[in-house]
Coordinates of C-alpha atoms in Angstrom, one line a residue:
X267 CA 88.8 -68.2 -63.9
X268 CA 90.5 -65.3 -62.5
X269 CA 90.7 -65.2 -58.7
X270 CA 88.5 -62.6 -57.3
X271 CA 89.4 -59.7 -54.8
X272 CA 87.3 -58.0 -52.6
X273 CA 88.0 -55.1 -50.6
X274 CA 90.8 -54.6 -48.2
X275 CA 88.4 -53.4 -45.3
X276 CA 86.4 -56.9 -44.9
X277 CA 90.2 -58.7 -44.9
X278 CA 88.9 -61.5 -47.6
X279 CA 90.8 -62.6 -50.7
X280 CA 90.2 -66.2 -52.3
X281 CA 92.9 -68.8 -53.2
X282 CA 92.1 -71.4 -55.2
X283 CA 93.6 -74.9 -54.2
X284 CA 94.6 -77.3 -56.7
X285 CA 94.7 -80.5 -53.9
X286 CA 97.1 -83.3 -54.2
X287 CA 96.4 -86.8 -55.9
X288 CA 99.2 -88.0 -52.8
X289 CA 99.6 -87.2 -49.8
X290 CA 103.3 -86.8 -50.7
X291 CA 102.6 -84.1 -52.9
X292 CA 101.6 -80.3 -51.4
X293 CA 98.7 -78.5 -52.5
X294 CA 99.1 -75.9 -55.1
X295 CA 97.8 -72.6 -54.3
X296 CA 97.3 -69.6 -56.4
X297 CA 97.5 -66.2 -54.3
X298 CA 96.5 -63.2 -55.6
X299 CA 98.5 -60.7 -53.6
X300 CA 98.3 -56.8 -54.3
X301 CA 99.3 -56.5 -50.5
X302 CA 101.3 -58.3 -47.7
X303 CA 98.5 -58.5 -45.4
X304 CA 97.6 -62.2 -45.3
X305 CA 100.5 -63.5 -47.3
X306 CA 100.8 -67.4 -47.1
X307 CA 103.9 -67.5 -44.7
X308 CA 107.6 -69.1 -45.8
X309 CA 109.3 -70.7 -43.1
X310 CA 111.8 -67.8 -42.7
X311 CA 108.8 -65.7 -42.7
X312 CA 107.0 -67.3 -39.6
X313 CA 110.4 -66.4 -37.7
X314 CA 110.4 -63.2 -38.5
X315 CA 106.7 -62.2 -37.0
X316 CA 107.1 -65.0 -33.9
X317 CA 110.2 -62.7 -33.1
X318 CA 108.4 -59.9 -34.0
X319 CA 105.2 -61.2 -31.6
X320 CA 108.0 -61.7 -28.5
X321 CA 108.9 -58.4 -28.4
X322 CA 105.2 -57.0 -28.4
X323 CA 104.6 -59.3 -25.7
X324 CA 107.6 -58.0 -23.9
X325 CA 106.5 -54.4 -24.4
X326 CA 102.9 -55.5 -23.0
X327 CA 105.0 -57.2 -19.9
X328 CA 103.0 -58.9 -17.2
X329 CA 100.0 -57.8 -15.6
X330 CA 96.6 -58.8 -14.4
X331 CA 95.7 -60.9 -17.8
X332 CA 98.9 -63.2 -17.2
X333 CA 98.5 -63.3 -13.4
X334 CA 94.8 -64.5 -13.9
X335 CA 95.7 -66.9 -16.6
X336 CA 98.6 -68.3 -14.3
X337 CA 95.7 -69.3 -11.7
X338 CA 93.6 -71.2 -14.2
X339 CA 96.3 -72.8 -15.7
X340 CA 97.8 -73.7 -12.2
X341 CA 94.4 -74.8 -11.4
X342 CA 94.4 -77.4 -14.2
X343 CA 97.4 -78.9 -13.1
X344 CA 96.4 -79.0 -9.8
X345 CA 93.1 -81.4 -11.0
X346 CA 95.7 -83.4 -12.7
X347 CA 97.8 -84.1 -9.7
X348 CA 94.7 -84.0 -7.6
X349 CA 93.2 -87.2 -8.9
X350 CA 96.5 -89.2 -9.4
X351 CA 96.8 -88.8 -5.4
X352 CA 92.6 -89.9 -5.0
X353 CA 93.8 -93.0 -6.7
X354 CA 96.6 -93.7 -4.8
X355 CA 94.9 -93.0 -1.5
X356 CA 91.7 -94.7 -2.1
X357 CA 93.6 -97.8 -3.8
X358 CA 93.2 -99.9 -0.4
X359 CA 89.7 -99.4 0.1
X360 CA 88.8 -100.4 -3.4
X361 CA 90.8 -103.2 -3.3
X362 CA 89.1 -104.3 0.4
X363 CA 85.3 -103.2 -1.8
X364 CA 85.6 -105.4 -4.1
X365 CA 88.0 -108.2 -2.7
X366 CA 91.2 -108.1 -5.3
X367 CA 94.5 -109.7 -5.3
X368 CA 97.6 -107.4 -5.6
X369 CA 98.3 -108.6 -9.1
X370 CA 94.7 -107.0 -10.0
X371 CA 94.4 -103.9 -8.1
X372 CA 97.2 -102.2 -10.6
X373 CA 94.2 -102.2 -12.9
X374 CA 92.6 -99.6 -11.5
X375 CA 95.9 -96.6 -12.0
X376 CA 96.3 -98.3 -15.1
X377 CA 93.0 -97.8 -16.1
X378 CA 93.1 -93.9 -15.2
X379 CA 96.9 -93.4 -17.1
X380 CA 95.7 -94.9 -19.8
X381 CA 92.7 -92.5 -20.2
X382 CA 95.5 -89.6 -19.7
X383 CA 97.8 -91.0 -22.6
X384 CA 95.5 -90.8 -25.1
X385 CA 94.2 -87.7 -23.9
X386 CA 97.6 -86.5 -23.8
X387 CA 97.4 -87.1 -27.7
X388 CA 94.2 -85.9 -28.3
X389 CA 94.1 -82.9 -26.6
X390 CA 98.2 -81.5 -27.4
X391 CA 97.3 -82.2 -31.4
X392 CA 93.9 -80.7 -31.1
X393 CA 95.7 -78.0 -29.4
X394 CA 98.4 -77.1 -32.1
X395 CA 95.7 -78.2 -34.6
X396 CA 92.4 -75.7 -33.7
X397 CA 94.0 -74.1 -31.1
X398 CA 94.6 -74.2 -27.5
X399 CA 91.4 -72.2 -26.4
X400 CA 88.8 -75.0 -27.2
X401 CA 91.3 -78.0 -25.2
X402 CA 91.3 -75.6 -22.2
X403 CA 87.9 -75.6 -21.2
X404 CA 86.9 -79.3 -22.7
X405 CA 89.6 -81.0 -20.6
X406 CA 88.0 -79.8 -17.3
X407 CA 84.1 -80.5 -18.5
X408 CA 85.2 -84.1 -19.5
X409 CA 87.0 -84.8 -16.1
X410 CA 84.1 -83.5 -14.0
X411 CA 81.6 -85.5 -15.7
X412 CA 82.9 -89.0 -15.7
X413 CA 84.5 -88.1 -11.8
X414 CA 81.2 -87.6 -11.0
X415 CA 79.9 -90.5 -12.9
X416 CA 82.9 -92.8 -11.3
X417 CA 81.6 -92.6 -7.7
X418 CA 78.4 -94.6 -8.9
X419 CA 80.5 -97.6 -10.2
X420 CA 78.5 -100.5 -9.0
X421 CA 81.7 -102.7 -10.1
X422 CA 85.6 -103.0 -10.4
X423 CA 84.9 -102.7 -14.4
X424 CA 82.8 -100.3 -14.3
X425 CA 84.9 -98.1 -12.0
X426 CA 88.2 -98.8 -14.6
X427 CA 85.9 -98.2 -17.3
X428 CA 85.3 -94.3 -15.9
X429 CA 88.6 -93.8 -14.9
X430 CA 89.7 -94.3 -18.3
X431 CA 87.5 -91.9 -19.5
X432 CA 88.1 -89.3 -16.6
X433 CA 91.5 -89.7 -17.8
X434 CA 91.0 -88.7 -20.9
X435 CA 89.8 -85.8 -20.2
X436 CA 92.5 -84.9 -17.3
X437 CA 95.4 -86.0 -19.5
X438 CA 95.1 -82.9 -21.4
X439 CA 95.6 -80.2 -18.9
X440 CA 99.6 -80.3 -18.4
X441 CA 100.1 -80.3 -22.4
X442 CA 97.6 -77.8 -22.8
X443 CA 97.9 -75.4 -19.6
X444 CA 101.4 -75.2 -19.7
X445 CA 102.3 -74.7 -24.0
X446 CA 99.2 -71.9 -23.5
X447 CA 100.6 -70.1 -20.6
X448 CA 104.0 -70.1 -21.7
X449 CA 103.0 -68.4 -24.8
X450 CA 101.3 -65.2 -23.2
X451 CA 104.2 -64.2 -20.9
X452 CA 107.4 -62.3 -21.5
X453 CA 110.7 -64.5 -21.6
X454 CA 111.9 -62.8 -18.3
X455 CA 109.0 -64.2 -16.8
X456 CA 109.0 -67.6 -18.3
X457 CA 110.3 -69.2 -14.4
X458 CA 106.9 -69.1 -13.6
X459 CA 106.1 -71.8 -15.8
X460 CA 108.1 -73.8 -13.5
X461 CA 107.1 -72.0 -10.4
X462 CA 103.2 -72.9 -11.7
X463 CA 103.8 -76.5 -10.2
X464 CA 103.3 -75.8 -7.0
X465 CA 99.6 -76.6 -7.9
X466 CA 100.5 -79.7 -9.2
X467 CA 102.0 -80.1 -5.1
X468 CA 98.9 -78.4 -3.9
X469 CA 96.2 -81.0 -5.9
X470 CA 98.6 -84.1 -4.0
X471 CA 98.0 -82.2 -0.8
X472 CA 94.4 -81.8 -1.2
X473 CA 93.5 -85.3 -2.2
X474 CA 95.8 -86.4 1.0
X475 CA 93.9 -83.5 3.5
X476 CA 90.2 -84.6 2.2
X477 CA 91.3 -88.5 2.5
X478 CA 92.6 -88.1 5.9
X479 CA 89.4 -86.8 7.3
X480 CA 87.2 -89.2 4.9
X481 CA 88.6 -92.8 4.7
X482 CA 89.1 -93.3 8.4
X483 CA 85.3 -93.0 9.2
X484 CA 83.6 -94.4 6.2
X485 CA 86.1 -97.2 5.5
X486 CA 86.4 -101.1 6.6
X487 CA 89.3 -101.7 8.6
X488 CA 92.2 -103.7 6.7
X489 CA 91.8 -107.0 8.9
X490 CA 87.9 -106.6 9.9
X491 CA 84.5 -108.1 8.0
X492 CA 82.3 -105.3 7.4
X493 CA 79.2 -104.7 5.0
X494 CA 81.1 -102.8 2.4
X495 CA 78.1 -101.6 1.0
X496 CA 77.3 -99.5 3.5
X497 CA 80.4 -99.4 5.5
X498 CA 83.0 -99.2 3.0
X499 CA 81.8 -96.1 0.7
X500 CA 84.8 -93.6 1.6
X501 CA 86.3 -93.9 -1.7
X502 CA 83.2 -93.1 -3.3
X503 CA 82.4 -90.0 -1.8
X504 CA 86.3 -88.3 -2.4
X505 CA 85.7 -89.1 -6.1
X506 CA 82.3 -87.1 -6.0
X507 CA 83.6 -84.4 -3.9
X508 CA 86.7 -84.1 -6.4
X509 CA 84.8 -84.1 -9.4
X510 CA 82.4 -81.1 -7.6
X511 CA 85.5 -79.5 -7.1
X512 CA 86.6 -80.0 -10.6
X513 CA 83.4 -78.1 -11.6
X514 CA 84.2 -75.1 -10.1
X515 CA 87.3 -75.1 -11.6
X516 CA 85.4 -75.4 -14.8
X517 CA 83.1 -72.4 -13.9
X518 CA 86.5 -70.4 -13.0
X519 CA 87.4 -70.6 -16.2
X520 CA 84.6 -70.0 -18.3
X521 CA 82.4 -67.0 -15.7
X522 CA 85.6 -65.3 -14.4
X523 CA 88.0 -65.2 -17.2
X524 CA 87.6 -64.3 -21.1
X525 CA 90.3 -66.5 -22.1
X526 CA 91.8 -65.1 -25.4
X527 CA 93.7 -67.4 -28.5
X528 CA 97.3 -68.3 -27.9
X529 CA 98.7 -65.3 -30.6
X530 CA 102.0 -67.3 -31.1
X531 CA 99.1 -70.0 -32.6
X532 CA 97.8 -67.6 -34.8
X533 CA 100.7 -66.2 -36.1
X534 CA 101.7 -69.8 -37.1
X535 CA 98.2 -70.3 -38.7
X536 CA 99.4 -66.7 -40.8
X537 CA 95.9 -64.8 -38.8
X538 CA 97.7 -62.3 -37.7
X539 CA 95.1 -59.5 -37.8
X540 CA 93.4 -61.9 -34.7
X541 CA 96.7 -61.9 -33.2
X542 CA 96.5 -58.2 -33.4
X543 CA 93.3 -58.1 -31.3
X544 CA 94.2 -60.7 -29.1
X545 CA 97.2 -58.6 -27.7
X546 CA 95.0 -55.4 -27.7
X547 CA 92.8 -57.1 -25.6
X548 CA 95.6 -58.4 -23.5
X549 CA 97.5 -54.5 -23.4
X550 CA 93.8 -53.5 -22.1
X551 CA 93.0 -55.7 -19.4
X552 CA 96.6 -54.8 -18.0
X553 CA 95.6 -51.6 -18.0
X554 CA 99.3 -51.0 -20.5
X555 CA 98.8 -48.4 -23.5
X556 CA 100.8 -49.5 -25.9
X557 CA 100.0 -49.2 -29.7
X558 CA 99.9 -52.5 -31.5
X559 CA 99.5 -52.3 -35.5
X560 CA 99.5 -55.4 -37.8
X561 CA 102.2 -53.6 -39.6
X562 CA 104.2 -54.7 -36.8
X563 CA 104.5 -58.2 -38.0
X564 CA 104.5 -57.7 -41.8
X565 CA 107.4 -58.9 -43.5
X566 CA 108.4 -58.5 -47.2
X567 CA 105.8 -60.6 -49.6
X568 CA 105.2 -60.8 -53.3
X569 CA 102.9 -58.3 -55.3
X570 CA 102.1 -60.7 -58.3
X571 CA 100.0 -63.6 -58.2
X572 CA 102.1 -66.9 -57.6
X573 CA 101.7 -70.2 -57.7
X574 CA 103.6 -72.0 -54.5
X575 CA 103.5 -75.3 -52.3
X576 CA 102.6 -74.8 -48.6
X577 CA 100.7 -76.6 -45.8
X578 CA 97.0 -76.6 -46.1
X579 CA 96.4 -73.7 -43.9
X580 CA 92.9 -72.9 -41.7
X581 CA 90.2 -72.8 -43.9
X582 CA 87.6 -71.9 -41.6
X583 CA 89.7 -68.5 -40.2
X584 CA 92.0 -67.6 -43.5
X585 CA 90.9 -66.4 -46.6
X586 CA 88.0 -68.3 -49.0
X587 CA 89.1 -71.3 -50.4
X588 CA 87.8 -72.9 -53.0
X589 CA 88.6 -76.9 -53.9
X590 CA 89.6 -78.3 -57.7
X591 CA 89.6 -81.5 -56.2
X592 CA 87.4 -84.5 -54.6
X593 CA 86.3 -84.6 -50.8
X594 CA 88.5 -87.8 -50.4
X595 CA 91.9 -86.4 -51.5
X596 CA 90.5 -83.3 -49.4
X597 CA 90.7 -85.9 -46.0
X598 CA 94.0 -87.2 -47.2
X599 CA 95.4 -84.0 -47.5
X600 CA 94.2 -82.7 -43.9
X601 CA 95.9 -86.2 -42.5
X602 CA 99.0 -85.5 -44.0
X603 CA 99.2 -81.9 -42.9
X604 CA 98.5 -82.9 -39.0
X605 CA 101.2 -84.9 -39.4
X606 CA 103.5 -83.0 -40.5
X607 CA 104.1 -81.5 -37.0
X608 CA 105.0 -85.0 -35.6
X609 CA 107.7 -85.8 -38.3
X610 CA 109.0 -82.3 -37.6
X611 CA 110.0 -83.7 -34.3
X612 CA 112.3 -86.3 -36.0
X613 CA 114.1 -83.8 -38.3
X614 CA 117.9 -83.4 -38.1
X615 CA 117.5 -80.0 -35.8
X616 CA 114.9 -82.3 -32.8
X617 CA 115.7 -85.9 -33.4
X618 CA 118.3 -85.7 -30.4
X619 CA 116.1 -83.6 -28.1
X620 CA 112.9 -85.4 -28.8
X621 CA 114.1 -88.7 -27.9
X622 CA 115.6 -87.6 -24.7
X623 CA 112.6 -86.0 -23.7
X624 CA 110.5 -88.7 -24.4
X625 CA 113.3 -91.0 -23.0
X626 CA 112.8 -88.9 -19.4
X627 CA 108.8 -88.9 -19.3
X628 CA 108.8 -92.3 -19.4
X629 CA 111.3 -92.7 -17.1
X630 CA 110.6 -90.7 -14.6
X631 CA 106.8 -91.9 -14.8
X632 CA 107.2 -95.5 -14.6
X633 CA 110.0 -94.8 -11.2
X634 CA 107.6 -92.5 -9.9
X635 CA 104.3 -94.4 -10.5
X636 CA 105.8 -97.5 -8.9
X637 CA 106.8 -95.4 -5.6
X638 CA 104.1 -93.3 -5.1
X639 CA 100.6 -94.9 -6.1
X640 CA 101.5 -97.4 -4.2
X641 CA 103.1 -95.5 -1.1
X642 CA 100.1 -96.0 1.2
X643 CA 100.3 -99.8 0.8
X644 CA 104.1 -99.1 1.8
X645 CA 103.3 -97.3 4.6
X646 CA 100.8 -99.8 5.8
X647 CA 103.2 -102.9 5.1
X648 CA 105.6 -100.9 7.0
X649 CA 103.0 -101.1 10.4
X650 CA 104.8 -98.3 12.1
X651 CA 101.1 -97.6 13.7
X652 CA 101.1 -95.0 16.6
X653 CA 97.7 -95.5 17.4
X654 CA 94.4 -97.6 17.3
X655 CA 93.7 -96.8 13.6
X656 CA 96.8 -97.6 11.4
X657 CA 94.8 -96.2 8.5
X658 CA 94.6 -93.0 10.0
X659 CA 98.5 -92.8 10.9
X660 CA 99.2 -93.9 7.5
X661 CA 97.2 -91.1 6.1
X662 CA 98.6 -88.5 8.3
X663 CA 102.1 -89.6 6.8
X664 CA 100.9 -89.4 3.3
X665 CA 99.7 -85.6 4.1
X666 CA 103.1 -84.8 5.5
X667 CA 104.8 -86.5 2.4
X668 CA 102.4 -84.1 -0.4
X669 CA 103.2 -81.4 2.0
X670 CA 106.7 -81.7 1.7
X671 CA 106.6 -81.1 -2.8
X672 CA 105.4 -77.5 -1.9
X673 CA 108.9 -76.2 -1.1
X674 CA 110.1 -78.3 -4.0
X675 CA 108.4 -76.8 -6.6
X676 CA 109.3 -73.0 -5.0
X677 CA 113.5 -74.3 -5.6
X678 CA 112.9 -75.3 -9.2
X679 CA 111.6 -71.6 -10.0
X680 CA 114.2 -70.8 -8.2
X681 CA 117.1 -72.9 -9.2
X682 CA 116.5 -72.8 -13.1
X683 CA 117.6 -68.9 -13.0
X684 CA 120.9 -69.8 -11.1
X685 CA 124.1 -71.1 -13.0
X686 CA 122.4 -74.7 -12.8
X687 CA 119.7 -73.2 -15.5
X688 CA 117.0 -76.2 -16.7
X689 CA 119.2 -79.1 -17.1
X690 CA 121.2 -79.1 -14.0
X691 CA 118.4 -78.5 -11.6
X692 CA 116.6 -81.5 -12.7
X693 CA 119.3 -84.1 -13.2
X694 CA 120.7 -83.2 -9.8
X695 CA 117.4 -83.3 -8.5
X696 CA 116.5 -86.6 -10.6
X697 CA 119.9 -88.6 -9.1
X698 CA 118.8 -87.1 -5.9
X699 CA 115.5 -88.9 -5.9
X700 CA 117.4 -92.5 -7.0
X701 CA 119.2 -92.0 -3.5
X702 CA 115.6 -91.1 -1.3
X703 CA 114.1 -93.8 -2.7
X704 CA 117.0 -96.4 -2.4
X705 CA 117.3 -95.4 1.3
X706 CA 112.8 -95.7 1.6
X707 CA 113.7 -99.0 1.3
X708 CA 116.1 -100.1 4.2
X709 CA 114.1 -97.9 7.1
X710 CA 113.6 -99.8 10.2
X711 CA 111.9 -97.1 11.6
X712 CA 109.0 -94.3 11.6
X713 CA 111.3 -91.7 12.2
X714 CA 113.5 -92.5 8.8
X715 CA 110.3 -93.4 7.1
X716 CA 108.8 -90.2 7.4
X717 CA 112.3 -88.4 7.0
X718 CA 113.2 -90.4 3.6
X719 CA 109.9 -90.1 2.3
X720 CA 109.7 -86.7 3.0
X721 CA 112.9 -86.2 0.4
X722 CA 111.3 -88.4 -2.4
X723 CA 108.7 -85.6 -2.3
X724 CA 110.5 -82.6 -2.1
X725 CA 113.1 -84.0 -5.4
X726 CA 110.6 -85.8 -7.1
X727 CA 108.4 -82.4 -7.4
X728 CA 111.2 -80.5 -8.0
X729 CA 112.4 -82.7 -10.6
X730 CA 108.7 -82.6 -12.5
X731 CA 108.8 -79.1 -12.2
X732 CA 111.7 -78.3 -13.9
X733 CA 110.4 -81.0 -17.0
X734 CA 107.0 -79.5 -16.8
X735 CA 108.8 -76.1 -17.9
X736 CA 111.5 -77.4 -20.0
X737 CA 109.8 -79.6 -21.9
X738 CA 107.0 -76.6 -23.9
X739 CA 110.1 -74.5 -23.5
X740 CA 112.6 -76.5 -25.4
X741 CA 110.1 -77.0 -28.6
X742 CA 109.0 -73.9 -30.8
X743 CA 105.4 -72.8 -30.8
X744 CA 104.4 -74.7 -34.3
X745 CA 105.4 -78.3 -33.1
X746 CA 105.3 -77.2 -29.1
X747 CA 101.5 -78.6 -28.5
X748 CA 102.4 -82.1 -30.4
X749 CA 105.8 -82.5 -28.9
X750 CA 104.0 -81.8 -24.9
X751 CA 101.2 -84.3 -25.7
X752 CA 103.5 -87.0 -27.3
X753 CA 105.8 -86.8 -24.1
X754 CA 102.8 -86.7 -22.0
X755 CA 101.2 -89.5 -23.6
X756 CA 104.7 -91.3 -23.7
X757 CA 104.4 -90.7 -19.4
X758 CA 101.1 -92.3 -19.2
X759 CA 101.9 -95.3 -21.0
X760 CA 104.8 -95.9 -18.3
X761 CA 101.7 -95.0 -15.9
X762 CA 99.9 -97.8 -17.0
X763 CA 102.6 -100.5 -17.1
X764 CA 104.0 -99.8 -13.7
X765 CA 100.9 -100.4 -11.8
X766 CA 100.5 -103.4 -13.0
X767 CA 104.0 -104.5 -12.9
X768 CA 104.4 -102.8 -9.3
X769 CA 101.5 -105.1 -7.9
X770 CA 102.8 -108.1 -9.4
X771 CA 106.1 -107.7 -7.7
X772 CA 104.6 -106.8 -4.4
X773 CA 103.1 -110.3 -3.9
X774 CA 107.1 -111.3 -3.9
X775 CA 108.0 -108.2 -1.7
X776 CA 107.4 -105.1 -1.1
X777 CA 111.1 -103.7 -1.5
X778 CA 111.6 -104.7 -5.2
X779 CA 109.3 -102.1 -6.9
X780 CA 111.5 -99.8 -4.8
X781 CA 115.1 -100.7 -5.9
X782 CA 113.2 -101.1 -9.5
X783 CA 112.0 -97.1 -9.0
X784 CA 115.4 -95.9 -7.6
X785 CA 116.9 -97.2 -10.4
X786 CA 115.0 -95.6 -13.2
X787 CA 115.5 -92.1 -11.8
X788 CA 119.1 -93.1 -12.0
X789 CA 119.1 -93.5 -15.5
X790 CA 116.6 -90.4 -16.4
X791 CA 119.2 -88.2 -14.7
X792 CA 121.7 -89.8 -17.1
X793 CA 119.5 -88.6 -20.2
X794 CA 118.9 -85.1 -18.9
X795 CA 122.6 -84.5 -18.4
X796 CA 122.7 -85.4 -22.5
X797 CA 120.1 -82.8 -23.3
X798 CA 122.2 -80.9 -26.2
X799 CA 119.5 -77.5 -25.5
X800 CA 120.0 -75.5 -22.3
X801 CA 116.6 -73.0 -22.4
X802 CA 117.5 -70.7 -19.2
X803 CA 117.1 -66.9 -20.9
X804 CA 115.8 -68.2 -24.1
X805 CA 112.7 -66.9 -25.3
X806 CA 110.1 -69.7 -26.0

């Protein structure tokens, strides 16, 4: 039977899919094509109109749309950081709630980076998959819930158990936030990928501000009986009060902003008439005139019907499709074509760059789990008490040490313009932290405490800012949203494994896990210096 054409104006044509018996085979689809509106894309095409698209988005240039999306993004990543730091601060007083050893306490990060990793996963395929407007809002809604839910844990299970499920949901929003950001702004202003880390700082700095004025009063003392029931319940109320403050996040995001598609996604998914509106929309709301026509991303097609092998594209937003196949080789099919994206990542042109990434998330998550989820149990092993409550002292360090990643994650937006571009920023910055951490260790003194802690923070941020950025920089937009969630995911498994190893060494001493940390940031900085892709002034 012929295929069928309908008229131009409704933007509908029908391909008929002959499916493959394999998944090693690719579908066969017959086009009719009188005009190059919706052409099935070759490779060499989808370069064409992404170039194209970066230069529309140039000419729109940056305005109130990117500005507003910068604070929601920023505010996602600020929720990430925000409940890594509750864990680490409230740590102690679960540990004193329920009564657990050091070599079980690890559980309870573990629990919440395991969540993240296969959110990570879940969310960065979904992302490049349906799209990165659904992932943005469901990340938030899951976290809120089960951080809500958390603070009702009536035991250490049960509170591991919703961790790992807030986690899931959290472990989406640096994957997510930052490959849909980077995708709406011009390349001259990509820095502010970077720069958006400073609410990554500001989430440690609000967990460490609301613990310092809620622990201390609504906490057992370290070396005092008390009725933890009713005495103890500190912890409980900063994971309430951060998931109420995750909701209105959430309500930021969906009352105050009309979040548009990503249009690099929906070039790549050929929809380029939605890409069209998408960036008329955006040219609005900045208040910007300019003309956008979807001749602007046409490229040469063919005028006869042909028969060709492509990925399966999306049925439910491209033409009709209609199936000469069975449901099950239908399933296969759709499995194949996710993962398509993944083994793109190991081709000859990303192998080397996809390892090393990976290489440095886990890395520099395993060093910097193992220093600072555990820092307040440092600090406190350290004793260097000025007053009556050594809680409170150690607290009021911990504040001064998230205060001190602000300014760090203002030089990496900085620094990644200069000479030192992406890759020397962070592997000076990386070898810098191997040093602060190495010299953590042999303080004898409050003083050099506070100073060499004070250093871990500003490099260590400094150094995540700059992989935060590089990492959906380096990738291109078809593979960027699995790449990001892979190295995320790849970050959280370290986060799970150094807890756990981190409290097992403690109950030998509490320097080891620190010579252990300074090392790995010794070697990460050795595998960004062999990063073969600079990306300062190169248009993601």
């Amino acid at each position: 039977m012929p295929p069928k054409k309908s008229n131009d104006s409704d933007e509908e044509r029908t391909m008929f899919i002959k499916l493959p018996s394999s998944g090693t085979d690719a579908a066969e689809i017959v086009i009719a094509d009188d005009s190059s509106d919706d052409s099935i894309l070759l490779p060499d095409d989808t370069t064409k109109k992404q170039s194209a698209l970066d230069a529309v988005i140039t000419r729109i240039g940056m305005g109130r749309f990117q500005k507003q999306l910068l604070v929601l993004c920023g505010l996602g990543w600020l929720a990430d950081n925000m409940w890594l730091q509750c864990i680490a601060v409230i740590l102690p007083r679960v540990q004193k709630h329920f009564d657990l050893p050091n070599s079980l306490i690890g559980a309870l990060s573990s629990s919440l980076f395991t969540g993240m990793m296969f959110g990570a996963l879940f969310w960065g395929v979904l992302s490049d998959t349906h799209g990165r407007k659904q992932a943005f809002n469901w990340t938030l809604a899951v976290t809120t819930f089960f951080g809500i839910l958390s603070s009702f844990a009536r035991s250490f299970f049960q509170l591991c158990f919703m961790l790992f499920l807030l986690g899931f949901g959290v472990g989406g929003n640096m994957p997510v936030d930052g490959a849909l950001f980077l995708e709406f702004i011009p390349k001259e202003h990509q820095y502010l990928l970077t720069f958006m880390s400073v609410f990554f700082s500001f989430g440690a700095v609000l967990s460490s501000v609301l613990a310092y004025f809620i622990l201390p009063s609504h906490s057992c003392p370290e070396e005092i009986k008390c009725d933890v029931s009713k005495e103890n319940n500190g912890w409980r109320y900063m994971l309430a009060l951060l998931g109420t403050l995750t909701f209105l996040m959430l309500i930021c995001r969906i009352l105050f902003f009309q979040l548009q598609e990503s249009p690099k996604y929906l070039i790549s998914r050929n929809r380029k008439h939605d890409a069209v509106l998408v960036l008329r929309k955006i040219a609005k709301i900045n208040g910007n005139n300019v003309q956008i026509q979807v001749s602007d991303f046409l490229t040469p097609a063919n005028t006869t019907t042909s028969r060709r092998s492509f990925p399966f594209p999306n049925e439910s937003q491209g033409p009709k499709v209609e199936f000469t196949s069975d449901p099950i080789s239908y399933i296969m099919y759709k499995i194949s074509s996710n993962s398509d994206a993944v083994m793109s990542l190991f081709t000859r042109k990303w192998f080397m760059t996809t390892v090393l990434v990976w290489c440095i998330w886990t890395l520099v998550s395993f060093a910097y789990t193992m220093f600072n989820v555990f820092l307040p149990k440092y600090l406190e092993s350290l004793g260097y008490g000025r007053t009556d409550s050594l809680m409170q002292d150690v607290l009021k360090d911990y504040v001064v040490y998230s205060l001190c990643g602000v300014p760090g994650s203002l030089a990496a937006a900085w620094l990644i313009e200069t000479y030192l571009g992406r890759i020397g920023t962070m592997s000076i910055a990386t070898f810098g932290t191997a040093l602060a951490v190495f010299l953590f260790s042999a303080v004898k003194s409050h003083f050099n405490e506070v100073v060499s802690s004070a250093m871990v923070s500003f490099l260590a941020t400094l150094n995540y800012a700059v992989i935060y950025g590089y990492t959906p920089e380096v990738f291109e937009s078809k593979i960027r949203g699995t790449a990001c969630g892979i190295a995320s995911a790849f970050g959280r498994v370290a986060g799970i494994i150094a807890p756990i190893i981190t409290g097992i060494l403690l109950s030998f001493s509490v320097t080891v896990p620190l010579y252990v940390s300074a090392i790995l940031f010794a070697i990460s900085g050795v595998c960004m210096v062999l990063l073969p892709i600079e990306t300062r002034g190169r248009q993601a």
